[in-house]
Coordinates of C-alpha atoms in Angstrom, one line a residue:
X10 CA -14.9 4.4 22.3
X11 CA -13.3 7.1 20.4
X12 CA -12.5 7.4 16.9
X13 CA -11.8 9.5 13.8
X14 CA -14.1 10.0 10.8
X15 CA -13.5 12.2 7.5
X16 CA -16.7 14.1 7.6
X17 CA -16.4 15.3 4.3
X18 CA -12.8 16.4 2.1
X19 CA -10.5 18.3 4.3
X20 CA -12.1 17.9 7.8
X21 CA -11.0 15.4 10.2
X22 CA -13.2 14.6 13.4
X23 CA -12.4 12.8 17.0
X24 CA -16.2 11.7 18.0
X25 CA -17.6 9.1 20.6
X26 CA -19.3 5.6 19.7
X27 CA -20.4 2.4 20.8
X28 CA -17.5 -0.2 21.0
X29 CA -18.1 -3.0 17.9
X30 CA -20.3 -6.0 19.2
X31 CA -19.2 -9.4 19.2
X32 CA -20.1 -11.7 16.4
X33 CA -20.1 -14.9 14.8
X34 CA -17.3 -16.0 13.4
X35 CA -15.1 -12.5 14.2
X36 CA -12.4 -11.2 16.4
X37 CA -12.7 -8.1 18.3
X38 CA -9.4 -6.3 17.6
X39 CA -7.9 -3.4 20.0
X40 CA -6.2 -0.9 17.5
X41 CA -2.2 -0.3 18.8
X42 CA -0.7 1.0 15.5
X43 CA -2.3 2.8 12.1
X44 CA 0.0 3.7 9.1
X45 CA -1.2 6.8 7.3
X46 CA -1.6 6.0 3.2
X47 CA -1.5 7.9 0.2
X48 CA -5.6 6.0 0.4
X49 CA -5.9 8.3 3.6
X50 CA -4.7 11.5 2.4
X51 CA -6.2 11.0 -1.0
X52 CA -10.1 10.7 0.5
X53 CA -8.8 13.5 3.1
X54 CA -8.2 15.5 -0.4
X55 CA -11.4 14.3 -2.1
X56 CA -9.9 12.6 -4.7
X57 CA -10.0 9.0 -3.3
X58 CA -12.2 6.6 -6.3
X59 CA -14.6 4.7 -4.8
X60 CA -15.3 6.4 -1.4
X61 CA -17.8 8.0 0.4
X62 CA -18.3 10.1 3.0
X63 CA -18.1 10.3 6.1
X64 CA -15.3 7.3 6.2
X65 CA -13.6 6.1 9.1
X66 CA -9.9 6.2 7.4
X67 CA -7.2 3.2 8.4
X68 CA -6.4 0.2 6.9
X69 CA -2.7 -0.2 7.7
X70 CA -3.5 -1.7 11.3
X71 CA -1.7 -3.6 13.9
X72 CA -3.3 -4.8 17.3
X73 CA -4.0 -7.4 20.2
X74 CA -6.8 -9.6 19.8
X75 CA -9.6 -8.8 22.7
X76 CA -12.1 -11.2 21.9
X77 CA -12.5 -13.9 19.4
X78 CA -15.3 -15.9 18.4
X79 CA -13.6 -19.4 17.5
X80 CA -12.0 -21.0 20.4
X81 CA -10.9 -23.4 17.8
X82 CA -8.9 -20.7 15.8
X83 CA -4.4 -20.5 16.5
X84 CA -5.6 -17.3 17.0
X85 CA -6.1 -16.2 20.6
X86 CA -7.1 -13.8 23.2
X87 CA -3.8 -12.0 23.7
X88 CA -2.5 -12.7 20.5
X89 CA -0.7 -9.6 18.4
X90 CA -2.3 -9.4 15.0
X91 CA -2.3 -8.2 11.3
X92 CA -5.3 -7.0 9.4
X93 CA -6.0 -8.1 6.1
X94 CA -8.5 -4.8 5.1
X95 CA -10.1 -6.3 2.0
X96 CA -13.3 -8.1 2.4
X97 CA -14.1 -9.8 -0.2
X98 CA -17.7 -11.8 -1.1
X99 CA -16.2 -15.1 -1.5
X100 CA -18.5 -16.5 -4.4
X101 CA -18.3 -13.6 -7.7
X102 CA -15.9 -15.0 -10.7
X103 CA -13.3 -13.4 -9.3
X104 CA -13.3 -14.9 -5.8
X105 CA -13.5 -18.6 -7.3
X106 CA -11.1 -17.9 -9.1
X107 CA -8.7 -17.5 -6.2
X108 CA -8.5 -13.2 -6.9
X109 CA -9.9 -12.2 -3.9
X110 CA -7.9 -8.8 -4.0
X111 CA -10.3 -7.9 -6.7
X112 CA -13.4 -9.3 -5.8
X113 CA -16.7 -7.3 -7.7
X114 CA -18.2 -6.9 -4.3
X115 CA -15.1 -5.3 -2.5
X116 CA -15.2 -3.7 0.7
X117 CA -11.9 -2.3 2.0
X118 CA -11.7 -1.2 5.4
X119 CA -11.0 2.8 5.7
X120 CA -12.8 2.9 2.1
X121 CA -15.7 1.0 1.5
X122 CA -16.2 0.5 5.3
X123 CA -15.3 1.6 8.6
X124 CA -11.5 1.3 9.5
X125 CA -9.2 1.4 11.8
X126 CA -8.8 5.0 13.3
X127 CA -10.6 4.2 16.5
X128 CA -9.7 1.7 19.6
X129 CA -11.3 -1.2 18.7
X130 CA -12.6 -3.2 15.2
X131 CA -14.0 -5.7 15.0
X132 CA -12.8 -7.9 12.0
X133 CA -13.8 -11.6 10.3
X134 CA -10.9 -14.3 11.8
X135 CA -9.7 -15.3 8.6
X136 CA -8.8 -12.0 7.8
X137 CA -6.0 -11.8 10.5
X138 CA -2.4 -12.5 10.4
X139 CA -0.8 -13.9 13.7
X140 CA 2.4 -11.6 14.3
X141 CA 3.3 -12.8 17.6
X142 CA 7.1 -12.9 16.4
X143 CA 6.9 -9.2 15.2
X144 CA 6.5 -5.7 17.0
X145 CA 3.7 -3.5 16.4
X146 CA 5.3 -0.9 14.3
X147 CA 6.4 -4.2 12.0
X148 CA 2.8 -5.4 11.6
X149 CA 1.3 -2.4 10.6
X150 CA 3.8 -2.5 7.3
X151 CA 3.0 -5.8 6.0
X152 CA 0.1 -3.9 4.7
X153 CA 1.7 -1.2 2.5
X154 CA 4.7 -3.5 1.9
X155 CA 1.9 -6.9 0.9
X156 CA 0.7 -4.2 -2.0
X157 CA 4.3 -3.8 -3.7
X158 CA 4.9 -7.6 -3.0
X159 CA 1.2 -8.6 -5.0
X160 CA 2.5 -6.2 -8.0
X161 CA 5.9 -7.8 -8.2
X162 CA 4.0 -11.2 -8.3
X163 CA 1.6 -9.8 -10.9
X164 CA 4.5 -9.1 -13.2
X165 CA 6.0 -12.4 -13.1
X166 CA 9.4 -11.1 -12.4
X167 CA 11.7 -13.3 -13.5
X168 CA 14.8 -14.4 -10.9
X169 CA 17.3 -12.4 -11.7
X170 CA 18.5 -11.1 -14.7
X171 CA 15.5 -8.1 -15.8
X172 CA 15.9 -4.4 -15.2
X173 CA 13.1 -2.9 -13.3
X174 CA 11.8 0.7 -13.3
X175 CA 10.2 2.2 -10.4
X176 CA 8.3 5.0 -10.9
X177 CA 7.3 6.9 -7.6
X178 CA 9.3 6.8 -4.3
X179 CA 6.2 6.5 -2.1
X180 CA 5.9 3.6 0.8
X181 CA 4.0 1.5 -2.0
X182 CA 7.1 2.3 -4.9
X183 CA 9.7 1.6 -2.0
X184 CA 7.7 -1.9 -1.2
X185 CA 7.9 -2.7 -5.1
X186 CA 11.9 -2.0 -5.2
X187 CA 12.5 -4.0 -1.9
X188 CA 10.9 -7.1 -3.5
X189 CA 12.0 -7.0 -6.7
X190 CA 15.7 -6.3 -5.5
X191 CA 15.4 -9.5 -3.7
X192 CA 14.0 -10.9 -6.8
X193 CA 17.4 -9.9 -8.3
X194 CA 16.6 -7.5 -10.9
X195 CA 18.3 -4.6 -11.7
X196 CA 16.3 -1.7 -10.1
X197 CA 15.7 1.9 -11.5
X198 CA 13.8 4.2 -9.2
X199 CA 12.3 7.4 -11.0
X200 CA 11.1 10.2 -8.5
X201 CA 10.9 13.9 -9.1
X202 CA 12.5 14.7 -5.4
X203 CA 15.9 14.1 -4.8
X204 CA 15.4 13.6 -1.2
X205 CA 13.2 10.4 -1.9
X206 CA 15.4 9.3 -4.7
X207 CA 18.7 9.5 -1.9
X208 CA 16.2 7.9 0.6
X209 CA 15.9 5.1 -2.5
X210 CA 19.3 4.7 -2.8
X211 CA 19.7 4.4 1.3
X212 CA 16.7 2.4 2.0
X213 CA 16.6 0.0 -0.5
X214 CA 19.5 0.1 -1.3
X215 CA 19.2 1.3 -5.3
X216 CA 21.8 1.9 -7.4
X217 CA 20.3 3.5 -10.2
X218 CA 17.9 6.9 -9.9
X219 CA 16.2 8.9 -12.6
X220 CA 14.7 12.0 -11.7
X221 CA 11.7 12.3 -14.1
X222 CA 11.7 16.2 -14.5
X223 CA 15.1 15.7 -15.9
X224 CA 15.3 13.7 -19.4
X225 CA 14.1 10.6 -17.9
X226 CA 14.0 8.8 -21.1
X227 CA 17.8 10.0 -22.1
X228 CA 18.8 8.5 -18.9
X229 CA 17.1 5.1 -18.5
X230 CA 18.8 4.5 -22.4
X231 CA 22.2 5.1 -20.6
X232 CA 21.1 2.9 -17.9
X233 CA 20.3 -0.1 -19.9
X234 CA 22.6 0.1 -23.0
X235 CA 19.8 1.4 -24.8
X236 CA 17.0 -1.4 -24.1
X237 CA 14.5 0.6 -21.8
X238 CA 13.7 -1.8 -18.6
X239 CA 11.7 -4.9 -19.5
X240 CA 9.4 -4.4 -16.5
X241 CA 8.2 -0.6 -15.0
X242 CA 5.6 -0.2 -12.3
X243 CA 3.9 3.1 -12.0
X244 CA 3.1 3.6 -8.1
X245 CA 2.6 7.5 -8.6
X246 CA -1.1 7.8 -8.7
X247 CA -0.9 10.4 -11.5
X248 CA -1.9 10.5 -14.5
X249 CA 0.6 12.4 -16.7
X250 CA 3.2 9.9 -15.0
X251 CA 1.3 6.9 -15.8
X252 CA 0.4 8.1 -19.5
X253 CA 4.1 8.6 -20.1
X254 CA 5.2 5.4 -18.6
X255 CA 4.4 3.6 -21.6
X256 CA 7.6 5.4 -23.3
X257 CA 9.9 3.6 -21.0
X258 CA 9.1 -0.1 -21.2
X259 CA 11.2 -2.5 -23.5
X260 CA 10.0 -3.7 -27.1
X261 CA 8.2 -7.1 -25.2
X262 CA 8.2 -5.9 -22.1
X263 CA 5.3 -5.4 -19.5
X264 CA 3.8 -2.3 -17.4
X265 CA 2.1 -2.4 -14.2
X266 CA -0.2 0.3 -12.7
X267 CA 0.5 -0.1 -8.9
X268 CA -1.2 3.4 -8.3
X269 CA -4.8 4.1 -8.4
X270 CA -6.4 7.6 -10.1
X271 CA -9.5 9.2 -10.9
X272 CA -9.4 10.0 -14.4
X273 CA -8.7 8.2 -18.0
X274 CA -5.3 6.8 -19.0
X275 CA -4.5 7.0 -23.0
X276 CA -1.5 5.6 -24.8
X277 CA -1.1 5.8 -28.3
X278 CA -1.6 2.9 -29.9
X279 CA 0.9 2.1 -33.0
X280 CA 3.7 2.5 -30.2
X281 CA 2.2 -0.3 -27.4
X282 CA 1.5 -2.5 -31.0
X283 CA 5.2 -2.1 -32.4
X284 CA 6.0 -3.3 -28.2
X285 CA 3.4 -5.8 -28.2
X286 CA 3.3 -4.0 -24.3
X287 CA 1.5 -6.4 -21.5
X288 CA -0.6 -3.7 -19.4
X289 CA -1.4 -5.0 -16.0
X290 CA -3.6 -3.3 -12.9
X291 CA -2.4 -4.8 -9.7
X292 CA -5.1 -4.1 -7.1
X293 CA -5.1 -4.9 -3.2
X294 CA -3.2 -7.8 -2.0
X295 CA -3.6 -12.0 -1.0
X296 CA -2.9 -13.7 2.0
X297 CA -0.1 -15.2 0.8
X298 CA 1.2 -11.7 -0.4
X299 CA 0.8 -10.7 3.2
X300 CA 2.6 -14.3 4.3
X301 CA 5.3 -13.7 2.0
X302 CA 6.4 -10.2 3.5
X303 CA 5.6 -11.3 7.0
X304 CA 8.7 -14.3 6.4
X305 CA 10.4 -11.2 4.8
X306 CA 10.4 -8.7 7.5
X307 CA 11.3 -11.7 9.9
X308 CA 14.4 -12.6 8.1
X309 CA 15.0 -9.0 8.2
X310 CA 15.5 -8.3 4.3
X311 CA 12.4 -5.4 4.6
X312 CA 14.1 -2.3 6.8
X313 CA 10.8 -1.2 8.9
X314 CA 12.8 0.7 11.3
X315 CA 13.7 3.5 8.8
X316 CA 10.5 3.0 6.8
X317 CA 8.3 4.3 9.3
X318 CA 9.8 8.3 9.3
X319 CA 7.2 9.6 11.6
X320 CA 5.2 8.5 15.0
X321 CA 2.4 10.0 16.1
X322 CA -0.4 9.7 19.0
X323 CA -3.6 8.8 18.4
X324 CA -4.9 11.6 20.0
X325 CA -2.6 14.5 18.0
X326 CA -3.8 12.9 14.7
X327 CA -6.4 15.5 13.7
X328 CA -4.3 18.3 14.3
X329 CA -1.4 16.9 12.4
X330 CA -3.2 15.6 9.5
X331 CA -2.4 18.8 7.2
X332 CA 1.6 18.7 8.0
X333 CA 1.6 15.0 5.9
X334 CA 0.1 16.7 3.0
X335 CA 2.8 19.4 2.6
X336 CA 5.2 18.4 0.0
X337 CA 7.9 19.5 1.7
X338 CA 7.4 17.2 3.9
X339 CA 10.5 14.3 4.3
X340 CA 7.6 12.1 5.6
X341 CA 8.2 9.0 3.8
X342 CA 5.6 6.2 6.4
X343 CA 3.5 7.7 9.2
X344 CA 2.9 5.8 12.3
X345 CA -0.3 6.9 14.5
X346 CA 0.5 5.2 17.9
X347 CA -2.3 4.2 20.1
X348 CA -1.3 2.7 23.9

C-alpha cells in the first residue's frame, strides 16, 4: 500500500509497504479522509515535542472498516468510522484514574506511532467511533473539534453567564469557541489576523474580537466593564502569547493551555498570587469528548462544511504540503481526500 512518511523536518515522502496484518482484538481501517494539524505541520517544521523521525503524520482520520476482529463488536465490516488516535496503557495512575488522554505511556498515532497518511491502519476496536449517521468529511473533525470540547470540560465552564477569551483562531481555538458558545458564555476571540478574526465572527458566530498586536489588554477592559474574562484558553502554541496570557484572566479566574510548545512558560509570580490564577494543561481528548461532539455535529450546532477550507487528493499531498505553511495562507482546516 502506499503512504506518506516525514523523513526528517521539511521532507515529505510517498513510499510503498506491506498492508497492516490482522490482529487480535483490532480493526483494519481503510483511510477515506485525513485533516492536516498544526501536530502535522509542526513535526513537518521540526518543532513538534515528543516526536521522532521518520513519522507517518495523521491522526485526524475518517474511514470504512475492512476487517474487524470481534464479530461480537456494533462495529462492522462496512461500517464508517472515527479514530480515537491516543493509545493509552490502560493500567499507569493516570489511566485508573479515568485520564486516559494523559496516560504516562502515550502513543498518539501520527506522533508516537504510525498514522494515518496511508490506505489502510489498522487500529484497537475500542478506539473507534461508529459514524454511520455522519459523512466522511464530518468524521474526520470530531478529532480537532473532541480537543476544544476536552479543554472547555477542563475548565469547568459554567452554563452561562462567564466571559471567555480565546486566544488563537486556529481549528483547535475555533473548536474551543464553538463549545463554549453553546455553553453560553460570552466569547472573546484574540488573533493577530483579521481574516481569521472575521472568519470568527462568521463561523462561530463571535461577537467580540481582539486583535492581540493592537492593545489587547485596553480592549478586553472595554469588553468586560473592566473585569478581564474569568476563563481564557491559549490555543496558539507560542510562547510569548501564552506568557502574556496570564495578564488577561480575572482576579479568581482560571487559564488553560490548549496549545502545546517546546520551550519554558514563566509568569511572574506576585501577579498569579494577588489572582489566586487556576493554571490548567488540557491534553488530547476522551471518548466521551469525542461522543459529545459527535451528538454536536449531528444536531448540527458544529458548522463542518465551512470548517474544512481546503480538499485535497491523497496523491497531491506531498507537493502541496509547503502552500499550508505560508501564512498567507486563508487555509483555516485541510482535508486530504483518499477514494
Amino acid at each position: 500500500m502506499e503512504y506518506i512518511v516525514c523523513e526528517q523536518p521539511g521532507k515529505l515522502r510517498k513510499m510503498v509497504k506491506r498492508p497492516p496484518e490482522k490482529a487480535e482484538g483490532t480493526a483494519i481501517i481503510d483511510i477515506k479522509r485525513i485533516g492536516v494539524c498544526g501536530t502535522d505541520i509542526h513535526a513537518f517544521k521540526g518543532n513538534q515535542p515528543f516526536f521522532k523521525y521518520p513519522r507517518v503524520l495523521g491522526h485526524e482520520l475518517a474511514g470504512t472498516v475492512s476487517w474487524i476482529d470481534d464479530t461480537s463488536s456494533a462495529i462492522k465490516r462496512g461500517d464508517q468510522v472515527a479514530v480515537i488516535p491516543y493509545l493509552e496503557c490502560g493500567n499507569c495512575i493516570a489511566c485508573r484514574n479515568g485520564k486516559t488522554n494523559c496516560c504516562i505511556d502515550m502513543n498518539v498515532l501520527g506522533v508516537h506511532r504510525d498514522g494515518g497518511m496511508c490506505e489502510q491502519l489498522s487500529v484497537p476496536i475500542d478506539h473507534l467511533v461508529l459514524t454511520n449517521e455522519l459523512t466522511l468529511d464530518e468524521t474526520a473533525v470530531i478529532e480537532p473539534i473532541s480537543i476544544g470540547a476536552h479543554a472547555v470540560r477542563r475548565s469547568e465552564l459554567r452554563q452561562g453567564g462567564e466571559t471567555v477569551l480565546v486566544i488563537g483562531a486556529g481549528p483547535i481555538g475555533l473548536g474551543v469557541m464553538a463549545i463554549a458558545n453553546q455553553k453560553g458564555a460570552k466569547v472573546i476571540a484574540m488573533d493577530i489576523d483579521e481574516k481569521r478574526l472575521k472568519f470568527c465572527r462568521e463561523w462561530a458566530q463571535i461577537k467580540h474580537t481582539v486583535n492581540g498586536s493592537k492593545a489587547p489588554i485596553d480592549k478586553l477592559l472595554e469588553i468586560t466593564n473592566g473585569e478581564l474574562p474569568t476563563v481564557v484558553f491559549d490555543a496558539t502554541g507560542n510562547p510569548t502569547s501564552m506568557n502574556t496570557a496570564f495578564q488577561y484572566v480575572s482576579h479568581g479566574g482560571k487559564l488553560v493551555y490548549v496549545g502545546l510548545v517546546k520551550e519554558d512558560i514563566t509568569f511572574f509570580d506576585p501577579d498569579f498570587h494577588a489572582k489566586e490564577l487556576t493554571l490548567f494543561a488540557s491534553r488530547n481528548a476522551t471518548r466521551e469528548d469525542f461522543q459529545f461532539v459527535k451528538e454536536m455535529i449531528l444536531s448540527k450546532k458544529v458548522n463542518v462544511k465551512d470548517y474544512i477550507t481546503d480538499k485535497v487528493p491523497f496523491e497531491s499531498t506531498v507537493s502541496n504540503f509547503q502552500d499550508w505553511l505560508q501564512p498567507q495562507s486563508d487555509t483555516i482546516k485541510t482535508m486530504i481526500v483518499r477514494k
